[in-house]
PDB file of C-alpha atoms and ligand atoms in Angstrom:
ATOM      1  CA  MET A  11      26.853  12.289  18.774  1.00 96.00           C
ATOM      2  CA  ASP A  12      23.980  12.556  21.260  1.00 97.00           C
ATOM      3  CA  LEU A  13      21.439  14.131  18.895  1.00 98.00           C
ATOM      4  CA  LEU A  14      21.875  11.259  16.455  1.00 98.00           C
ATOM      5  CA  LYS A  15      21.722   8.553  19.123  1.00 98.00           C
ATOM      6  CA  ALA A  16      18.505  10.040  20.516  1.00 98.00           C
ATOM      7  CA  ARG A  17      16.971   9.999  17.031  1.00 98.00           C
ATOM      8  CA  ILE A  18      18.039   6.386  16.439  1.00 98.00           C
ATOM      9  CA  LEU A  19      16.365   5.393  19.722  1.00 97.00           C
ATOM     10  CA  LYS A  20      13.233   7.352  18.822  1.00 97.00           C
ATOM     11  CA  ASP A  21      12.794   6.440  15.139  1.00 97.00           C
ATOM     12  CA  GLY A  22      15.148   3.546  14.310  1.00 97.00           C
ATOM     13  CA  GLN A  23      13.567   0.150  13.711  1.00 96.00           C
ATOM     14  CA  ALA A  24      15.527  -3.079  14.062  1.00 96.00           C
ATOM     15  CA  ILE A  25      14.329  -5.431  11.308  1.00 93.00           C
ATOM     16  CA  ASN A  26      16.246  -8.251  12.989  1.00 94.00           C
ATOM     17  CA  GLU A  27      19.465  -8.571  15.004  1.00 95.00           C
ATOM     18  CA  HIS A  28      21.561  -7.384  12.053  1.00 96.00           C
ATOM     19  CA  VAL A  29      19.666  -4.690  10.137  1.00 97.00           C
ATOM     20  CA  LEU A  30      18.493  -1.292  11.356  1.00 97.00           C
ATOM     21  CA  LYS A  31      15.989   0.801   9.389  1.00 97.00           C
ATOM     22  CA  VAL A  32      16.425   4.558   9.616  1.00 98.00           C
ATOM     23  CA  ASP A  33      14.236   5.403   6.641  1.00 97.00           C
ATOM     24  CA  SER A  34      12.450   8.294   8.310  1.00 98.00           C
ATOM     25  CA  PHE A  35      15.514  10.536   8.800  1.00 98.00           C
ATOM     26  CA  LEU A  36      18.608   9.231   6.969  1.00 98.00           C
ATOM     27  CA  ASN A  37      18.185   7.180   3.840  1.00 93.00           C
ATOM     28  CA  HIS A  38      14.671   7.429   2.457  1.00 96.00           C
ATOM     29  CA  GLN A  39      13.257  10.606   3.964  1.00 98.00           C
ATOM     30  CA  VAL A  40      16.081  12.879   5.142  1.00 98.00           C
ATOM     31  CA  ASP A  41      16.014  15.270   8.117  1.00 98.00           C
ATOM     32  CA  PRO A  42      18.176  18.131   6.786  1.00 98.00           C
ATOM     33  CA  VAL A  43      18.708  19.733  10.210  1.00 98.00           C
ATOM     34  CA  LEU A  44      20.032  16.505  11.741  1.00 98.00           C
ATOM     35  CA  ILE A  45      22.087  15.498   8.705  1.00 98.00           C
ATOM     36  CA  ASN A  46      23.527  19.003   8.421  1.00 98.00           C
ATOM     37  CA  ALA A  47      24.711  18.590  12.031  1.00 98.00           C
ATOM     38  CA  VAL A  48      26.195  15.207  11.018  1.00 98.00           C
ATOM     39  CA  GLY A  49      28.111  16.887   8.175  1.00 98.00           C
ATOM     40  CA  GLN A  50      29.374  19.642  10.481  1.00 98.00           C
ATOM     41  CA  GLU A  51      30.622  17.053  12.983  1.00 98.00           C
ATOM     42  CA  PHE A  52      32.488  15.059  10.321  1.00 98.00           C
ATOM     43  CA  ALA A  53      34.075  18.275   9.023  1.00 98.00           C
ATOM     44  CA  ARG A  54      35.097  19.311  12.558  1.00 98.00           C
ATOM     45  CA  TYR A  55      36.547  15.896  13.452  1.00 98.00           C
ATOM     46  CA  PHE A  56      38.542  15.385  10.265  1.00 98.00           C
ATOM     47  CA  ALA A  57      39.868  18.962  10.166  1.00 96.00           C
ATOM     48  CA  ASP A  58      41.106  18.318  13.706  1.00 96.00           C
ATOM     49  CA  SER A  59      42.452  14.774  13.392  1.00 96.00           C
ATOM     50  CA  LEU A  60      44.103  15.436  10.020  1.00 96.00           C
ATOM     51  CA  GLN A  61      45.620  18.624  11.476  1.00 94.00           C
ATOM     52  CA  GLY A  62      44.480  20.755   8.587  1.00 87.00           C
ATOM     53  CA  GLU A  63      45.766  18.392   5.865  1.00 95.00           C
ATOM     54  CA  LYS A  64      44.092  19.389   2.612  1.00 96.00           C
ATOM     55  CA  ILE A  65      41.080  17.295   1.611  1.00 98.00           C
ATOM     56  CA  ASP A  66      40.441  17.488  -2.154  1.00 98.00           C
ATOM     57  CA  LYS A  67      37.002  15.892  -2.188  1.00 98.00           C
ATOM     58  CA  VAL A  68      34.496  13.806  -0.315  1.00 98.00           C
ATOM     59  CA  VAL A  69      33.513  10.447  -1.836  1.00 98.00           C
ATOM     60  CA  THR A  70      30.478   8.293  -1.162  1.00 98.00           C
ATOM     61  CA  ILE A  71      28.483   5.466  -2.727  1.00 98.00           C
ATOM     62  CA  GLU A  72      25.045   5.970  -4.236  1.00 97.00           C
ATOM     63  CA  SER A  73      22.468   6.328  -2.887  1.00 95.00           C
ATOM     64  CA  SER A  74      22.148   6.272   0.880  1.00 95.00           C
ATOM     65  CA  GLY A  75      25.533   7.874   1.584  1.00 97.00           C
ATOM     66  CA  ILE A  76      24.740  10.947  -0.499  1.00 98.00           C
ATOM     67  CA  ALA A  77      22.891  13.044   2.108  1.00 98.00           C
ATOM     68  CA  PRO A  78      25.521  12.914   4.908  1.00 98.00           C
ATOM     69  CA  ALA A  79      28.346  13.140   2.350  1.00 98.00           C
ATOM     70  CA  MET A  80      26.814  16.209   0.695  1.00 98.00           C
ATOM     71  CA  PHE A  81      26.517  18.088   3.995  1.00 98.00           C
ATOM     72  CA  THR A  82      30.099  17.110   4.881  1.00 98.00           C
ATOM     73  CA  ALA A  83      31.412  18.313   1.512  1.00 98.00           C
ATOM     74  CA  ALA A  84      29.509  21.590   1.921  1.00 98.00           C
ATOM     75  CA  ALA A  85      30.947  22.086   5.419  1.00 98.00           C
ATOM     76  CA  LEU A  86      34.471  21.441   4.096  1.00 98.00           C
ATOM     77  CA  GLY A  87      33.910  23.511   0.943  1.00 98.00           C
ATOM     78  CA  VAL A  88      35.006  20.703  -1.432  1.00 98.00           C
ATOM     79  CA  PRO A  89      33.260  18.713  -4.202  1.00 98.00           C
ATOM     80  CA  LEU A  90      31.327  15.510  -3.565  1.00 98.00           C
ATOM     81  CA  LEU A  91      32.104  12.522  -5.804  1.00 98.00           C
ATOM     82  CA  ILE A  92      29.370   9.844  -5.939  1.00 98.00           C
ATOM     83  CA  LEU A  93      30.607   6.363  -6.814  1.00 98.00           C
ATOM     84  CA  LYS A  94      28.039   4.411  -8.844  1.00 97.00           C
ATOM     85  CA  LYS A  95      26.814   0.868  -8.386  1.00 95.00           C
ATOM     86  CA  GLN A  96      26.675  -1.117 -11.633  1.00 88.00           C
ATOM     87  CA  ALA A  97      25.220  -4.582 -11.964  1.00 74.00           C
ATOM     88  CA  SER A  98      27.933  -6.059 -14.136  1.00 67.00           C
ATOM     89  CA  ARG A  99      31.423  -5.235 -15.270  1.00 68.00           C
ATOM     90  CA  ILE A 100      31.419  -2.931 -18.241  1.00 68.00           C
ATOM     91  CA  LEU A 101      34.501  -2.940 -20.413  1.00 69.00           C
ATOM     92  CA  ASN A 102      35.450   0.694 -20.349  1.00 80.00           C
ATOM     93  CA  SER A 103      38.971   2.023 -19.912  1.00 86.00           C
ATOM     94  CA  ASP A 104      37.630   5.396 -18.718  1.00 93.00           C
ATOM     95  CA  VAL A 105      36.465   4.059 -15.350  1.00 96.00           C
ATOM     96  CA  TYR A 106      37.896   2.480 -12.205  1.00 96.00           C
ATOM     97  CA  GLN A 107      35.899  -0.438 -10.833  1.00 96.00           C
ATOM     98  CA  ALA A 108      35.923  -2.670  -7.755  1.00 97.00           C
ATOM     99  CA  GLN A 109      33.639  -5.575  -6.921  1.00 96.00           C
ATOM    100  CA  VAL A 110      31.654  -5.147  -3.702  1.00 97.00           C
ATOM    101  CA  HIS A 111      29.315  -7.540  -1.914  1.00 96.00           C
ATOM    102  CA  SER A 112      26.183  -5.722  -0.725  1.00 94.00           C
ATOM    103  CA  PHE A 113      25.290  -6.524   2.871  1.00 92.00           C
ATOM    104  CA  THR A 114      21.641  -5.496   2.552  1.00 91.00           C
ATOM    105  CA  LYS A 115      20.925  -6.994  -0.894  1.00 91.00           C
ATOM    106  CA  ASP A 116      23.254 -10.027  -0.631  1.00 94.00           C
ATOM    107  CA  LEU A 117      24.576  -9.614  -4.167  1.00 93.00           C
ATOM    108  CA  ASP A 118      27.679  -8.270  -5.837  1.00 95.00           C
ATOM    109  CA  TYR A 119      27.934  -5.003  -7.724  1.00 94.00           C
ATOM    110  CA  GLN A 120      30.686  -3.098  -9.483  1.00 95.00           C
ATOM    111  CA  LEU A 121      31.608   0.122  -7.748  1.00 97.00           C
ATOM    112  CA  THR A 122      32.331   2.449 -10.667  1.00 96.00           C
ATOM    113  CA  VAL A 123      33.805   5.923 -11.066  1.00 97.00           C
ATOM    114  CA  ALA A 124      35.054   7.922 -14.041  1.00 96.00           C
ATOM    115  CA  LYS A 125      38.856   8.147 -13.979  1.00 97.00           C
ATOM    116  CA  LYS A 126      38.765  11.862 -14.746  1.00 97.00           C
ATOM    117  CA  TYR A 127      37.323  12.606 -11.282  1.00 98.00           C
ATOM    118  CA  LEU A 128      40.137  10.903  -9.343  1.00 98.00           C
ATOM    119  CA  GLN A 129      43.554  12.320 -10.174  1.00 98.00           C
ATOM    120  CA  ALA A 130      46.750  10.699  -8.896  1.00 98.00           C
ATOM    121  CA  GLY A 131      47.991  12.401  -5.737  1.00 98.00           C
ATOM    122  CA  GLN A 132      44.585  13.669  -4.606  1.00 98.00           C
ATOM    123  CA  LYS A 133      43.418  13.131  -1.021  1.00 98.00           C
ATOM    124  CA  VAL A 134      39.846  12.147  -0.252  1.00 98.00           C
ATOM    125  CA  LEU A 135      37.515  11.447   2.649  1.00 98.00           C
ATOM    126  CA  MET A 136      34.824   8.749   2.453  1.00 98.00           C
ATOM    127  CA  ILE A 137      31.424   9.252   4.107  1.00 98.00           C
ATOM    128  CA  ASP A 138      28.747   6.530   4.310  1.00 98.00           C
ATOM    129  CA  ASP A 139      25.512   5.932   6.196  1.00 98.00           C
ATOM    130  CA  PHE A 140      26.345   2.500   7.696  1.00 98.00           C
ATOM    131  CA  LEU A 141      29.386   0.357   8.448  1.00 98.00           C
ATOM    132  CA  ALA A 142      28.555  -3.360   8.626  1.00 98.00           C
ATOM    133  CA  ASN A 143      31.102  -5.810   7.185  1.00 98.00           C
ATOM    134  CA  GLY A 144      33.234  -3.088   5.640  1.00 98.00           C
ATOM    135  CA  GLN A 145      32.928  -4.283   2.042  1.00 98.00           C
ATOM    136  CA  ALA A 146      31.736  -0.939   0.652  1.00 98.00           C
ATOM    137  CA  ALA A 147      34.615   0.921   2.345  1.00 98.00           C
ATOM    138  CA  LEU A 148      37.155  -1.688   1.190  1.00 98.00           C
ATOM    139  CA  GLY A 149      35.823  -1.231  -2.358  1.00 98.00           C
ATOM    140  CA  VAL A 150      36.404   2.520  -2.096  1.00 98.00           C
ATOM    141  CA  LEU A 151      39.921   1.871  -0.747  1.00 98.00           C
ATOM    142  CA  ASP A 152      40.573  -0.476  -3.700  1.00 98.00           C
ATOM    143  CA  ILE A 153      39.504   2.226  -6.179  1.00 98.00           C
ATOM    144  CA  CYS A 154      41.645   4.840  -4.395  1.00 98.00           C
ATOM    145  CA  LYS A 155      44.661   2.525  -4.685  1.00 98.00           C
ATOM    146  CA  GLN A 156      43.976   1.975  -8.415  1.00 98.00           C
ATOM    147  CA  ALA A 157      43.820   5.760  -8.886  1.00 98.00           C
ATOM    148  CA  ASP A 158      46.862   6.451  -6.671  1.00 98.00           C
ATOM    149  CA  VAL A 159      44.639   8.585  -4.459  1.00 98.00           C
ATOM    150  CA  LYS A 160      45.033   8.729  -0.663  1.00 98.00           C
ATOM    151  CA  LEU A 161      41.996   7.806   1.449  1.00 98.00           C
ATOM    152  CA  LEU A 162      42.567  10.044   4.475  1.00 98.00           C
ATOM    153  CA  GLY A 163      39.673   8.815   6.583  1.00 98.00           C
ATOM    154  CA  ILE A 164      36.236   7.221   6.700  1.00 98.00           C
ATOM    155  CA  GLY A 165      33.249   8.898   8.360  1.00 98.00           C
ATOM    156  CA  ILE A 166      30.335   6.620   9.224  1.00 98.00           C
ATOM    157  CA  VAL A 167      26.956   7.797  10.507  1.00 98.00           C
ATOM    158  CA  ILE A 168      25.969   4.466  12.115  1.00 98.00           C
ATOM    159  CA  GLU A 169      28.465   1.712  12.857  1.00 98.00           C
ATOM    160  CA  LYS A 170      27.250  -1.744  13.811  1.00 98.00           C
ATOM    161  CA  SER A 171      30.195  -2.628  16.008  1.00 98.00           C
ATOM    162  CA  PHE A 172      29.117  -6.267  16.317  1.00 97.00           C
ATOM    163  CA  GLN A 173      30.009  -6.788  12.637  1.00 98.00           C
ATOM    164  CA  GLU A 174      33.538  -7.040  11.299  1.00 97.00           C
ATOM    165  CA  GLY A 175      33.826  -3.788   9.298  1.00 98.00           C
ATOM    166  CA  ARG A 176      35.765  -1.708  11.804  1.00 97.00           C
ATOM    167  CA  ALA A 177      38.340  -4.445  12.454  1.00 97.00           C
ATOM    168  CA  LEU A 178      38.916  -4.904   8.719  1.00 98.00           C
ATOM    169  CA  LEU A 179      39.384  -1.165   8.161  1.00 98.00           C
ATOM    170  CA  GLU A 180      41.679  -0.782  11.162  1.00 97.00           C
ATOM    171  CA  ALA A 181      43.758  -3.649   9.756  1.00 98.00           C
ATOM    172  CA  GLU A 182      44.220  -1.363   6.707  1.00 97.00           C
ATOM    173  CA  ALA A 183      45.322   1.423   9.124  1.00 97.00           C
ATOM    174  CA  MET A 184      42.254   3.508   8.271  1.00 97.00           C
ATOM    175  CA  ASN A 185      41.123   6.456  10.415  1.00 97.00           C
ATOM    176  CA  VAL A 186      37.454   5.493  11.009  1.00 98.00           C
ATOM    177  CA  TYR A 187      35.147   7.917  12.806  1.00 98.00           C
ATOM    178  CA  SER A 188      31.606   6.716  13.572  1.00 98.00           C
ATOM    179  CA  LEU A 189      29.010   9.041  15.078  1.00 98.00           C
ATOM    180  CA  ALA A 190      26.917   6.274  16.637  1.00 98.00           C
ATOM    181  CA  ARG A 191      28.279   2.818  17.444  1.00 98.00           C
ATOM    182  CA  ILE A 192      25.741   0.083  18.054  1.00 98.00           C
ATOM    183  CA  SER A 193      26.949  -2.910  20.043  1.00 98.00           C
ATOM    184  CA  LYS A 194      23.681  -4.860  20.058  1.00 97.00           C
ATOM    185  CA  LEU A 195      20.490  -4.811  18.054  1.00 97.00           C
ATOM    186  CA  SER A 196      17.198  -6.509  18.805  1.00 93.00           C
ATOM    187  CA  ALA A 197      13.529  -5.782  18.161  1.00 85.00           C
ATOM    188  CA  GLU A 198      13.216  -4.476  21.734  1.00 87.00           C
ATOM    189  CA  THR A 199      16.473  -2.598  22.318  1.00 92.00           C
ATOM    190  CA  ILE A 200      19.267  -0.759  20.563  1.00 96.00           C
ATOM    191  CA  THR A 201      22.438  -0.718  22.668  1.00 97.00           C
ATOM    192  CA  PHE A 202      25.280   1.730  21.990  1.00 97.00           C
ATOM    193  CA  ALA A 203      28.941   0.783  22.396  1.00 96.00           C
ATOM    194  CA  ASP A 204      29.893   3.958  24.263  1.00 77.00           C
TER     195      ASP A 204
HETATM  196  P1  LIG B 329      29.194  -3.025   4.505  1.00 68.65           P
HETATM  197  O1  LIG B 329      29.740  -2.843   3.144  1.00 68.65           O
HETATM  198  O2  LIG B 329      29.964  -2.309   5.576  1.00 68.65           O
HETATM  199  O3  LIG B 329      28.950  -4.476   4.846  1.00 68.65           O
HETATM  200  O4  LIG B 329      27.732  -2.398   4.484  1.00 68.65           O
HETATM  201  C1  LIG B 329      27.592  -1.020   4.323  1.00 68.65           C
HETATM  202  C2  LIG B 329      26.505  -0.663   3.363  1.00 68.65           C
HETATM  203  O5  LIG B 329      25.367  -1.522   3.505  1.00 68.65           O
HETATM  204  C3  LIG B 329      26.044   0.739   3.652  1.00 68.65           C
HETATM  205  O6  LIG B 329      26.428   1.546   2.569  1.00 68.65           O
HETATM  206  C4  LIG B 329      24.539   0.657   3.803  1.00 68.65           C
HETATM  207  O7  LIG B 329      23.925   1.232   2.672  1.00 68.65           O
HETATM  208  C5  LIG B 329      24.214  -0.808   3.872  1.00 68.65           C
HETATM  209  N1  LIG B 329      23.863  -1.250   5.240  1.00 68.65           N
HETATM  210  C6  LIG B 329      24.585  -2.077   6.044  1.00 68.65           C
HETATM  211  N2  LIG B 329      23.936  -2.336   7.182  1.00 68.65           N
HETATM  212  C7  LIG B 329      22.775  -1.654   7.129  1.00 68.65           C
HETATM  213  C8  LIG B 329      21.660  -1.516   8.045  1.00 68.65           C
HETATM  214  O8  LIG B 329      21.612  -2.088   9.131  1.00 68.65           O
HETATM  215  N3  LIG B 329      20.647  -0.697   7.632  1.00 68.65           N
HETATM  216  C9  LIG B 329      20.650  -0.053   6.440  1.00 68.65           C
HETATM  217  N4  LIG B 329      19.608   0.741   6.162  1.00 68.65           N
HETATM  218  N5  LIG B 329      21.672  -0.156   5.555  1.00 68.65           N
HETATM  219  C10 LIG B 329      22.727  -0.953   5.895  1.00 68.65           C
END
């Protein structure tokens, strides 16, 4: 998506060779015009590639996935379900949980969602801001399996293609669509894969 790539080049800041900051338009301050276009593009792609298969809801993880996921859900006309991050396992039979290792914080959290919002047989789409090592997406897949819900596809705003996330998700036969794929990151340059 050219508009997004241009904005990454203009305003993205590589903290080091592994982490990109996009605080000014995606996950601290949000540019609603750009992220609306992101949501429209995810809706267009998945309507096309899933050949009109019904999507019951969009899921994301708090908090940085919420903006692109919300615009995608609005474009598709379906609810958005926000999976919560909890510090430790709570013993509660009303929730599904999966342990996820956070790439940015280097600690584990429990991805948590109320069972009542994921009904067996439903079909969902996951949207997130970044794909790095794929642990967040694998956590969502784990929860979908627990709930007997089908994860139809994963939409990623920025994929860091030099990390292992995409390979891990493709090994699970996931349909992964990333709007910008970065092949190399350094303080001086951001290189796109395509
Ligand atoms: P993964 O689970 O794929 O290793 O990491 C994905 C999650 O980590 C995303 O939800 C995102 O919030 C965060 N993340 C991973 N890499 C970056 C990055 O380079 N910049 C920012 N801002 N967040 C990242």
